[in-house]
XYZ file of C-alpha atoms in Angstrom:
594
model
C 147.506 73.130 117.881
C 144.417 73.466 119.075
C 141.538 72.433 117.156
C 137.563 73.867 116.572
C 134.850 71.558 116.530
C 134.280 69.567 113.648
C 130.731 71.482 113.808
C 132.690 74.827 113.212
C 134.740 73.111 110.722
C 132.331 73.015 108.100
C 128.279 73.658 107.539
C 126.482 71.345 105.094
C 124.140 72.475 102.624
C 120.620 72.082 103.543
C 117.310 72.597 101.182
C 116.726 75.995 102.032
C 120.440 76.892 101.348
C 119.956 74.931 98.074
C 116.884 77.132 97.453
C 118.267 80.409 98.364
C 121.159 79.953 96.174
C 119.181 79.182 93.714
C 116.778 82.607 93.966
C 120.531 83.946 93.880
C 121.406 82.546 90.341
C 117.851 83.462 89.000
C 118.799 87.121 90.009
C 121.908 87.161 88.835
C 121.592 85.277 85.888
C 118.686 87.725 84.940
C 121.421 90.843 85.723
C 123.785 88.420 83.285
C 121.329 88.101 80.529
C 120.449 91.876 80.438
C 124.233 93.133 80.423
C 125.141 90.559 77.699
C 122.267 91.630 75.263
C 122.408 95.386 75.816
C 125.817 95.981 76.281
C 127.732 92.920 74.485
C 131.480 94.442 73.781
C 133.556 94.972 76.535
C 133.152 98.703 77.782
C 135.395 100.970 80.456
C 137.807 98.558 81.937
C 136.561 95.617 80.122
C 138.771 96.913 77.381
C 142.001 96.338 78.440
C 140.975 93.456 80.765
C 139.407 91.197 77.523
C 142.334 92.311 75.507
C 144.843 91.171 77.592
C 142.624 87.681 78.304
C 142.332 87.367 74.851
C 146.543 87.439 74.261
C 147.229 84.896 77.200
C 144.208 82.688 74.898
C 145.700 83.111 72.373
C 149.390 81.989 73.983
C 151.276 84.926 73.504
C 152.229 84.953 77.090
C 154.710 87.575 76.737
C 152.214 90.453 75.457
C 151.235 92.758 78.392
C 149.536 95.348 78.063
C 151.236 98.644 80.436
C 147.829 100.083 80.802
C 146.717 97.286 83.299
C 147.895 97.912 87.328
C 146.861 94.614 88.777
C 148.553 91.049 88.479
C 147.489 88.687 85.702
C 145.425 86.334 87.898
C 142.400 86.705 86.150
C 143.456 86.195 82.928
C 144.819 82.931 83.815
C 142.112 81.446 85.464
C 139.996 83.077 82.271
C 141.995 80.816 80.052
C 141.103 77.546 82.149
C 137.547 79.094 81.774
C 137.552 79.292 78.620
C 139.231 76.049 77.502
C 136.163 74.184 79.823
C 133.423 76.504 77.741
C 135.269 75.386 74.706
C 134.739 71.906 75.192
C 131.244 72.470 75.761
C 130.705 73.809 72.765
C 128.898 76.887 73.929
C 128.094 79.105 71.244
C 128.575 82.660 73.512
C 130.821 85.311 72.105
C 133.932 85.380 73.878
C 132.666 88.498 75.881
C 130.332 86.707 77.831
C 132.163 83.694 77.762
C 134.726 86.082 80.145
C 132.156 87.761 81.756
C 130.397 84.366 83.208
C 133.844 83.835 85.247
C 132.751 85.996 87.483
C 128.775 85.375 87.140
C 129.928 81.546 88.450
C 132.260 82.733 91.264
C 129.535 85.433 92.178
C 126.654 82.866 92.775
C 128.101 79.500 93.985
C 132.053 80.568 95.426
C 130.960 83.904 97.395
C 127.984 82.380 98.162
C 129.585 79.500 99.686
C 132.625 80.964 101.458
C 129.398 84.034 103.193
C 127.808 81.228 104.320
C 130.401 78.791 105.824
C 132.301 82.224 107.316
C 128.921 83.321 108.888
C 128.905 79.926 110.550
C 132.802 79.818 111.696
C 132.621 83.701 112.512
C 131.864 83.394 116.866
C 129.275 86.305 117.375
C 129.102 89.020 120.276
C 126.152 86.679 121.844
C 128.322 83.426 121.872
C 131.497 85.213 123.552
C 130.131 86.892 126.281
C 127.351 84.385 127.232
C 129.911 81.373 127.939
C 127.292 78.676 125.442
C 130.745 77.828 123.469
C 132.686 75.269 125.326
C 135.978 75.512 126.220
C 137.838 73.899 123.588
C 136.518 76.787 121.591
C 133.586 75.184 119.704
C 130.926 77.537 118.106
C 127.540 77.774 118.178
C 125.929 78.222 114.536
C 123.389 80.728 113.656
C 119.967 78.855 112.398
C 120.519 77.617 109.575
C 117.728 80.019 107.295
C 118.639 83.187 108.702
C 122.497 82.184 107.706
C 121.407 81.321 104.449
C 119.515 84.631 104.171
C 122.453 86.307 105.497
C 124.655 85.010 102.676
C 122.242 85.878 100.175
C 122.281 89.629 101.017
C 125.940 89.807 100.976
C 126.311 88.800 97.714
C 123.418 90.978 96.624
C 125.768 93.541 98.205
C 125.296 96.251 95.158
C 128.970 97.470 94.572
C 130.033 93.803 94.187
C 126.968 92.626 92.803
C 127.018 94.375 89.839
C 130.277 92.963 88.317
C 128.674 89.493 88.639
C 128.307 90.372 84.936
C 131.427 92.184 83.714
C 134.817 91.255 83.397
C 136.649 93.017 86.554
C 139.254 91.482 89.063
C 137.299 92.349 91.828
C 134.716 88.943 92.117
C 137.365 86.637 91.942
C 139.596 88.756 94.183
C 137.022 89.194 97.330
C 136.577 85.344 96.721
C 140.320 84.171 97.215
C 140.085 86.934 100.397
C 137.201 84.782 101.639
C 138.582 81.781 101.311
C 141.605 82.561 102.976
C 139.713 83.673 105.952
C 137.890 80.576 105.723
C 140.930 78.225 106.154
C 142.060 80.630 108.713
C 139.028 79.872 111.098
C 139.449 76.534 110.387
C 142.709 76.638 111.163
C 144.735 75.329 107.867
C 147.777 77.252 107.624
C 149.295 75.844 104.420
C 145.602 76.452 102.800
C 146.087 80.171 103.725
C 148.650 80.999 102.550
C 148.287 78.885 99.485
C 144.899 80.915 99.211
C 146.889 84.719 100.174
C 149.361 84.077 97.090
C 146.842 83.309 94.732
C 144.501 86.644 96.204
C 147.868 88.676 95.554
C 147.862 87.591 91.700
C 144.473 89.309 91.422
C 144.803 92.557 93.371
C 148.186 93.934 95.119
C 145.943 95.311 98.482
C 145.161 91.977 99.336
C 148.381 91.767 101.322
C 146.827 93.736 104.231
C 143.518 91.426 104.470
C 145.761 87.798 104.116
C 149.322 89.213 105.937
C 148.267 92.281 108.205
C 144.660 91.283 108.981
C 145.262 87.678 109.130
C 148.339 87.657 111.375
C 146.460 90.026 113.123
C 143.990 88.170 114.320
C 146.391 84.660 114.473
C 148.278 87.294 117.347
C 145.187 87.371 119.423
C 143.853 83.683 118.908
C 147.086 82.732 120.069
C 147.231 85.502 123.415
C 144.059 84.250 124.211
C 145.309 80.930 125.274
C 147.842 82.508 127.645
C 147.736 81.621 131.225
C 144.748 80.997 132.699
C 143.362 81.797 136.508
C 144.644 85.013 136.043
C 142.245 87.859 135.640
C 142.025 91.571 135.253
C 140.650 93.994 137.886
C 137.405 94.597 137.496
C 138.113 98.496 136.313
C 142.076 98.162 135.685
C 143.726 101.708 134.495
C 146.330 101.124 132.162
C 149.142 100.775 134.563
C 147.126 97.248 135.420
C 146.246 96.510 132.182
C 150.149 96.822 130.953
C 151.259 94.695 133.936
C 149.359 92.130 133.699
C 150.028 92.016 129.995
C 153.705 91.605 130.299
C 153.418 89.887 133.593
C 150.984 86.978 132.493
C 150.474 87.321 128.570
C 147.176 88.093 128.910
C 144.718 90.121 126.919
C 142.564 92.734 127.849
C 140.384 92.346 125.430
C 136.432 93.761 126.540
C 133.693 93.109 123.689
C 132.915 95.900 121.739
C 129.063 96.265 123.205
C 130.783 96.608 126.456
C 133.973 98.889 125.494
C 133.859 102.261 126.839
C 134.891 105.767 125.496
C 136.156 107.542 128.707
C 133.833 104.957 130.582
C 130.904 105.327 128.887
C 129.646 102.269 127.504
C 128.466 102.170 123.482
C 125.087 100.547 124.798
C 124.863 101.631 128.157
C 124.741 97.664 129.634
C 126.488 98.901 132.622
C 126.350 102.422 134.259
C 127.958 105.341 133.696
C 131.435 105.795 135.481
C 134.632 107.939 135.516
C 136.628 106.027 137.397
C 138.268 104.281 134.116
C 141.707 105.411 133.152
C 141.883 105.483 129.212
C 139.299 104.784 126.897
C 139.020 100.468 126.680
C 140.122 101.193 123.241
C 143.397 102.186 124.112
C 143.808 99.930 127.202
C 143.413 96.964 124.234
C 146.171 98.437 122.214
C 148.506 98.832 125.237
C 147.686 95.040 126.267
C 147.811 93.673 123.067
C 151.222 95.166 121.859
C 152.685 94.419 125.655
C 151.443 91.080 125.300
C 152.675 90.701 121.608
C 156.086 91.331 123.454
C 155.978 89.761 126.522
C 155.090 85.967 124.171
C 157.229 87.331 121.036
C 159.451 83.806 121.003
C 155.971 81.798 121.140
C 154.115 83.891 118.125
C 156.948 83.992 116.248
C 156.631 81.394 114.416
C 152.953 80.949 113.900
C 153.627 84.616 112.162
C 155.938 83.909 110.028
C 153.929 82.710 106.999
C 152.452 86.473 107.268
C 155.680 88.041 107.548
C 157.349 86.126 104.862
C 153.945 87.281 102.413
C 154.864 90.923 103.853
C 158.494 90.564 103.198
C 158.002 89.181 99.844
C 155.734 91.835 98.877
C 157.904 94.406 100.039
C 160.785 93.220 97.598
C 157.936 93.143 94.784
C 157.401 96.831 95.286
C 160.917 97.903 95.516
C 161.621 95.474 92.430
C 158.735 96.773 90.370
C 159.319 100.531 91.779
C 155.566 100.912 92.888
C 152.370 99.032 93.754
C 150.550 98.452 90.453
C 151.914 97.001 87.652
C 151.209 99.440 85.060
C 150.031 103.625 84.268
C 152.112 104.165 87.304
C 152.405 107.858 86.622
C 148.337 108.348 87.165
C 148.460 105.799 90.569
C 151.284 106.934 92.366
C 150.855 106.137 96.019
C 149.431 108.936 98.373
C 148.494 109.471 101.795
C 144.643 110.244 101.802
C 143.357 109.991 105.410
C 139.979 111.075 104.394
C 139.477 107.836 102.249
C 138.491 106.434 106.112
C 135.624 108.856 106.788
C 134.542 108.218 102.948
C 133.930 104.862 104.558
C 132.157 105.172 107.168
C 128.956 106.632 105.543
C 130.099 104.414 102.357
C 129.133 101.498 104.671
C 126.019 103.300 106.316
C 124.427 103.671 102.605
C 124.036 100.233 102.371
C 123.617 98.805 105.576
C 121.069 101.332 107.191
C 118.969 98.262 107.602
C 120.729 96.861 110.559
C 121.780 99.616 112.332
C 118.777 102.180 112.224
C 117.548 100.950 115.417
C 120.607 102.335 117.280
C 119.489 105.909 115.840
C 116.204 105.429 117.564
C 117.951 105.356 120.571
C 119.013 108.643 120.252
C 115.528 110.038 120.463
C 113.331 111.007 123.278
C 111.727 107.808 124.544
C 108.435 109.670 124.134
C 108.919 109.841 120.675
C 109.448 105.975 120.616
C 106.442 103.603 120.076
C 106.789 100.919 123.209
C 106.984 97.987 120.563
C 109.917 99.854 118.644
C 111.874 100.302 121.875
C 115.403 98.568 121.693
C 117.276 100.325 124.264
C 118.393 102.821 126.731
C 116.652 105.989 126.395
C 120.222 107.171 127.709
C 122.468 108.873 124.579
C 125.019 106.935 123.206
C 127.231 108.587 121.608
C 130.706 109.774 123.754
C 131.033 112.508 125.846
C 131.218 115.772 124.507
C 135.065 116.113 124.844
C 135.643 113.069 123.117
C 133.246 114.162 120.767
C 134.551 117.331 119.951
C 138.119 116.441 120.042
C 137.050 113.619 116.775
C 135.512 115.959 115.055
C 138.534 118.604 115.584
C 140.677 115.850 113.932
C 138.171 115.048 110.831
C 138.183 118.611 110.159
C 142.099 118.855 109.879
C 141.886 115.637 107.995
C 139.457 117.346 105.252
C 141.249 120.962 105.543
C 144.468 119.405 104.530
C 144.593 116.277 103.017
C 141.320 116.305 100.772
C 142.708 115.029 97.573
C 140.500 114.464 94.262
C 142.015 112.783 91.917
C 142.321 113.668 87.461
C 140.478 110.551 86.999
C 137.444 111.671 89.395
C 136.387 114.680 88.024
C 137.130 113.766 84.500
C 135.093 110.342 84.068
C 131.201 111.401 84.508
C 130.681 107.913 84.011
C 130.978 106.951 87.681
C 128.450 107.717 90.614
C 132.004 109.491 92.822
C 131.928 111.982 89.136
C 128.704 113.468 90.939
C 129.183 113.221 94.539
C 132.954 115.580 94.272
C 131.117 117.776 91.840
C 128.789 118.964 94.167
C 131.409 119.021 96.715
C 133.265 121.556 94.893
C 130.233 123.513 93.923
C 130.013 125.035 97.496
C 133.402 124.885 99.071
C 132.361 124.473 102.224
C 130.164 121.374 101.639
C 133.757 119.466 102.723
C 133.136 120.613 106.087
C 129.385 120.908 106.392
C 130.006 116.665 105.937
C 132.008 115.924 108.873
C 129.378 115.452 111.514
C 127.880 113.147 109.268
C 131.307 111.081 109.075
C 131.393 110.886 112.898
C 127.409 109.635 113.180
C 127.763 106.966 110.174
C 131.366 105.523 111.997
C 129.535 105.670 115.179
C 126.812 103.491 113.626
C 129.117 101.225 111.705
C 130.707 100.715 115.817
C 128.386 99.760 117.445
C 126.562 97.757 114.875
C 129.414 95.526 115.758
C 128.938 95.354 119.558
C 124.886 93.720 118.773
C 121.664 94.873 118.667
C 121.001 97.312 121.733
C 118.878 96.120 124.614
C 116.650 97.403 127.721
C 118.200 98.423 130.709
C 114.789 97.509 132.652
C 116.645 95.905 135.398
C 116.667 96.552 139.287
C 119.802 96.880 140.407
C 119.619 93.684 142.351
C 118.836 92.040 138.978
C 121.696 93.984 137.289
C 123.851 92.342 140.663
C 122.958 88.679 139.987
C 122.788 88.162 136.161
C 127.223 89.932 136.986
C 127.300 87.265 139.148
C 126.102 84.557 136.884
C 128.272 86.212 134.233
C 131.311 85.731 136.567
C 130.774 81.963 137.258
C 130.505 81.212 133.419
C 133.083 83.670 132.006
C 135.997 81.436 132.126
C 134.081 79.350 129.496
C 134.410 82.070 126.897
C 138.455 82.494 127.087
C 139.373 80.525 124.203
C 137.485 81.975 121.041
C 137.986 84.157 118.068
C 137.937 88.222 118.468
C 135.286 88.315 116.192
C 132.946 91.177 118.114
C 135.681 92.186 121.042
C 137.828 95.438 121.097
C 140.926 93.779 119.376
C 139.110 93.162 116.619
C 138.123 96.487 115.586
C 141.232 97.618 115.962
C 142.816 95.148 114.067
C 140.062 95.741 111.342
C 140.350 99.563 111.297
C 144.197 99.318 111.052
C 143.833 96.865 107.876
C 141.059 99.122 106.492
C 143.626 102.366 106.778
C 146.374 100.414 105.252
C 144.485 99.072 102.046
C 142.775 102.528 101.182
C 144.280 105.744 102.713
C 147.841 104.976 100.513
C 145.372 105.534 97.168
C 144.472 108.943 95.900
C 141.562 107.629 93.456
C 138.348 107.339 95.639
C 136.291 104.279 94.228
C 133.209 102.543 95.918
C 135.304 99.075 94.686
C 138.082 100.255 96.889
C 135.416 99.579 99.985
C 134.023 96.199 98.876
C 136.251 94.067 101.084
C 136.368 96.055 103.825
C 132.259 96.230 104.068
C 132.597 91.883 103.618
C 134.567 91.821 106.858
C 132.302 94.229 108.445
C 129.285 92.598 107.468
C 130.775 88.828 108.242
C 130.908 90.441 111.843
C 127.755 92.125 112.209
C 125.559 89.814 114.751
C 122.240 89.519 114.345
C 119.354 89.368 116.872
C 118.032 86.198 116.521
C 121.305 84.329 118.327
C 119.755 85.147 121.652
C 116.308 84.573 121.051
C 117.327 81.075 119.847
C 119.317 79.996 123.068
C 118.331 77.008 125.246
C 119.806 78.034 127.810
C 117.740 79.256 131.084
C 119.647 82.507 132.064
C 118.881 83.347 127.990
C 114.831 82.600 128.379
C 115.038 84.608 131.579
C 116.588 87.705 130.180
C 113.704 87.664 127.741
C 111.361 87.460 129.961
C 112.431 90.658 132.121
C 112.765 92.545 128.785
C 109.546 91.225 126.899
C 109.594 94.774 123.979
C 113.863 94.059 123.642
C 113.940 92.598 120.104
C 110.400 91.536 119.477
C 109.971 93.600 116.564
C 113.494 92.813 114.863
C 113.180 89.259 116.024
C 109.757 87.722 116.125
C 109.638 83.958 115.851
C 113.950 83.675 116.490
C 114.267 85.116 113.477
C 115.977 89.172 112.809
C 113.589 90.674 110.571
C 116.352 93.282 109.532
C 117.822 90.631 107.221
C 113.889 91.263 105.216
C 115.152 94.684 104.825
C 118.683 94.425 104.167
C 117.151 92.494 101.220
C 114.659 94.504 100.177
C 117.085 97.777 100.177
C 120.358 95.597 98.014
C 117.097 94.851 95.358
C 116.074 98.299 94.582
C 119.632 99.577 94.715
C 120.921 96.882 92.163
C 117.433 97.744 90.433
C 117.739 100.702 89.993
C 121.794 100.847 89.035
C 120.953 98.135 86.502
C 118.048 100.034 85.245
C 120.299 103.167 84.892
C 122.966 101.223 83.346
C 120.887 99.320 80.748
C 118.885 102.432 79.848
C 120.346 105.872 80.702
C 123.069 105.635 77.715
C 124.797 109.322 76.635
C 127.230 109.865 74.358
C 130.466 111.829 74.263
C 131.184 114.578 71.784
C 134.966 113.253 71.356
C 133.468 109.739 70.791
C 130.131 110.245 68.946
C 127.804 107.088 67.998
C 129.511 105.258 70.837
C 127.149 104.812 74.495
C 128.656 105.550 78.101
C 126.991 104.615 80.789
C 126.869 105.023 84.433
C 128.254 102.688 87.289
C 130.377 102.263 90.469
């Protein structure tokens, strides 16, 4: 098998990460201290979760209670937890005693698995650019804005906020993580030690460690297929299938460069029609040809993923469901509109890095020359293809818009309010749409890197395709981290793990926002190249990136911070302070929250 670079293998801790982490705990820990003094007995789900903890400490193994739908992994790890506290003597009630589980895994294990994934994770920048060498070796991203990086995503506010109660979901994204870890590293037994042990702590988490996972071990594995073999330079699909099945190889363009009915998401090459298919579909052709073509070679690297699948599948028919308990109010439902509840789901939170794609879309006029990241050209697809998406998101709301009991009959959550006002004006549903279509554009091309000038001659244009062509082979071997496949792989795992539940949840989203995020490149990976064709490119687009990058460093990562602070400021505040009571249950406080 072949193996990464002992650089990608693993990324030391360094003062600043030391430091950083440590800003993280004194956050946190604040967030902690506040939920443990103003709310100190378990409340919502924290009632059945601490009872059920509480049974397994006190060794009555054999008490469940039927209310509970996940797997008791939680409440076995609590019990280790709680033995270590014990001998500590710590004098915390046995509340907080659970709820620090998850303050612990929240600062130092997510923290930890962001940072060494943001390392292993090959960016847009390093693929295309041939700087990784060929046995597949990555370069790092410097070392503070990593650091920073991993800060924000665990001040990510959906998951941040149970860093202080007593949910599955901490411990669950973790396990994720660290199976994705071991993955990139490439230690099989690890994950799939590390995919069981996610399973006992939330029954989705077979799409993200068997469908995701073997996913992406497919194309790792296609992408070593014979070499000195290349695609045309525009192949239609006929070429693109051939080849495939032909040769084994993958058509596989990166996502800044894949084209909707051959217009590129940031314009780096011109306009053409001479493409057959989208890029998009071209990958899907290739990589399920491909798939076929090398079946008896993938076989058995997939099996580990097949035999999770298979296993879970006899679970299910065994337990007659997916959760474990109150099947009657979680029955499983096809809700294709829990994917465009995504897509703006991820563009609340991550405005920061993508805002500077909507400037694009402006009249260059109306651009200040130092705020200018891009083609003045439109981005978005054609009209057809535009108005054939949105055809098919209006069908999707007109007839499979499902709102749950639980939704409109909890005001406690944030979703309470959102379908409320939905329903208020019936036609709101619709009115929505377009915004579903510009906030999964965004979250697209976010992916593909930070959009740059097209100030080039065409003779410049000529010979940086030229350089491109003598270094490309250098590029062959790496991960799909920012290319086509990916995407598709991602959006496939992301429709499995949400559209099959008909309770709409912001927690629901958490791990597929991680995966996102871990992908997202950042602007500072090309400033901080060596090489010359890297300093040259600057120089013959000196307003690309200086404002978002100034000094190497993407000053988006400043505002991705600054935005997670007041949101988890201002949930906590609402949470701590906005208490209301219920008729039905008078003297006792609800409060808002995811």
């Amino acid at each position: 098998m072949e193996r990464v670079s002992k650089k990608a293998n693993g990324l030391p801790f360094m003062p600043a990460a030391i430091v950083i982490n440590g800003i993280l705990l004194v956050i946190a820990g604040y967030w902690f201290y506040k939920v443990s003094n103003v709310v100190p007995e378990p409340y919502l789900d924290e009632v059945f979760h601490i009872r059920q903890a509480l049974e397994y400490w006190s060794n009555r193994w054999h008490v469940w209670d039927s209310k509970i739908t996940t797997p008791p992994g939680l409440y076995v790890v609590s019990y280790v937890w709680l033995w270590l506290l014990k001998s500590l003597q710590t004098t915390w009630s046995l509340v907080t005693q659970l709820r620090s589980v998850n303050l612990v895994a929240g600062v130092l294990v997510l923290y930890y698995l962001s940072r060494q994934l943001l390392h292993l994770i090959p960016s847009q920048e390093n693929v295309s650019n041939g700087s990784a060498s060929k046995t597949g070796s990555l370069q790092a991203r410097p070392s503070r804005a990593l650091d920073h990086a991993a800060l924000n995503i665990c001040l990510f506010p959906p998951l941040f906020f149970f860093f202080a109660l007593y949910y599955t979901d901490v411990l669950s994204v973790g396990l994720v993580l660290y199976a994705y870890t071991e993955f990139h590293r490439q230690r099989n037994i690890r994950v799939i030690i590390a995919s069981i042990l996610a399973l006992t702590f939330r029954q989705t988490n077979i799409f993200w460690t068997a469908i995701y996972l073997g996913g992406l071990e497919v194309v790792r594995n296609l992408q070593k297929g014979r070499t000195g073999v290349e695609f045309p330079k525009e192949p239609n699909i006929i070429d693109v299938a051939t080849i495939s099945w032909q040769y084994g190889r993958l058509y596989d363009p990166l996502i800044s460069e894949a084209s909707f009915e051959g217009l590129s998401l940031h314009m780096l090459t011109a306009p053409t029609t001479s493409h057959l298919g989208t890029d998009y579909m071209k990958t899907s052709i290739s990589l399920a040809v491909a798939t076929l073509a090398n079946l008896r070679r993938l076989l058995p690297l997939l099996l580990p993923h097949l035999s999770l699948l298979f296993a879970f599948g006899i679970f299910v028919v065994w337990n007659g469901g997916v959760v474990l308990g109150d099947k009657t109010n979680h029955i499983t439902t096809l809700h294709l509109p829990q994917l465009l509840y995504l897509c703006p789901y991820i563009s609340l939170f991550s405005f920061p890095l993508y805002y500077p794609y909507l400037l694009n879309l402006l009249p260059v006029s109306l651009i200040p020359p130092s705020r200018r990241t891009g083609s003045t050209t439109h981005l978005l697809p054609r009209l057809a293809l535009t108005l054939a998406l949105l055809t098919t998101m209006f069908l999707i709301i007109h007839h499979n818009t499902l709102i749950h009991p639980f939704t409109l009959a909890d005001n406690r959550h944030y979703t309470f309010y959102v379908f409320r006002y939905l329903r208020l004006w019936p036609p709101a549903r619709y009115v929505v749409v377009p915004l579903y279509y510009i906030t999964g554009w965004c979250c697209v091309v976010a992916l593909g890197g930070y959009p740059v000038n097209k100030g080039k001659s065409g003779g410049e244009k000529r010979a940086e395709k030229e350089k491109e062509k003598e270094k490309g082979k250098e590029s062959e071997a790496l991960s799909p981290s920012t290319r086509a496949s990916f995407l598709l792989i991602f959006l496939a795992t992301t429709a499995l793990s949400v559209i099959t539940a008909p309770l709409v949840e912001p927690r629901y989203f958490i791990l597929p926002w991680l995966v996102w995020r871990l992908h997202v490149p950042s602007e500072h990976r090309e400033r901080n190249e060596r090489s010359e064709r890297a300093r040259a490119r600057a120089r013959a687009r000196p307003h690309s990136g200086s404002w978002l990058a100034k000094d190497g460093y993407d000053y988006r990562l400043w505002l991705e911070t600054g935005w997670f602070l007041i949101v988890n400021g201002v949930t906590g505040y609402i949470f701590l302070n906005w208490g209301f009571s219920w008729p039905q249950e008078g003297g006792k406080v609800q409060r808002f929250m995811w």
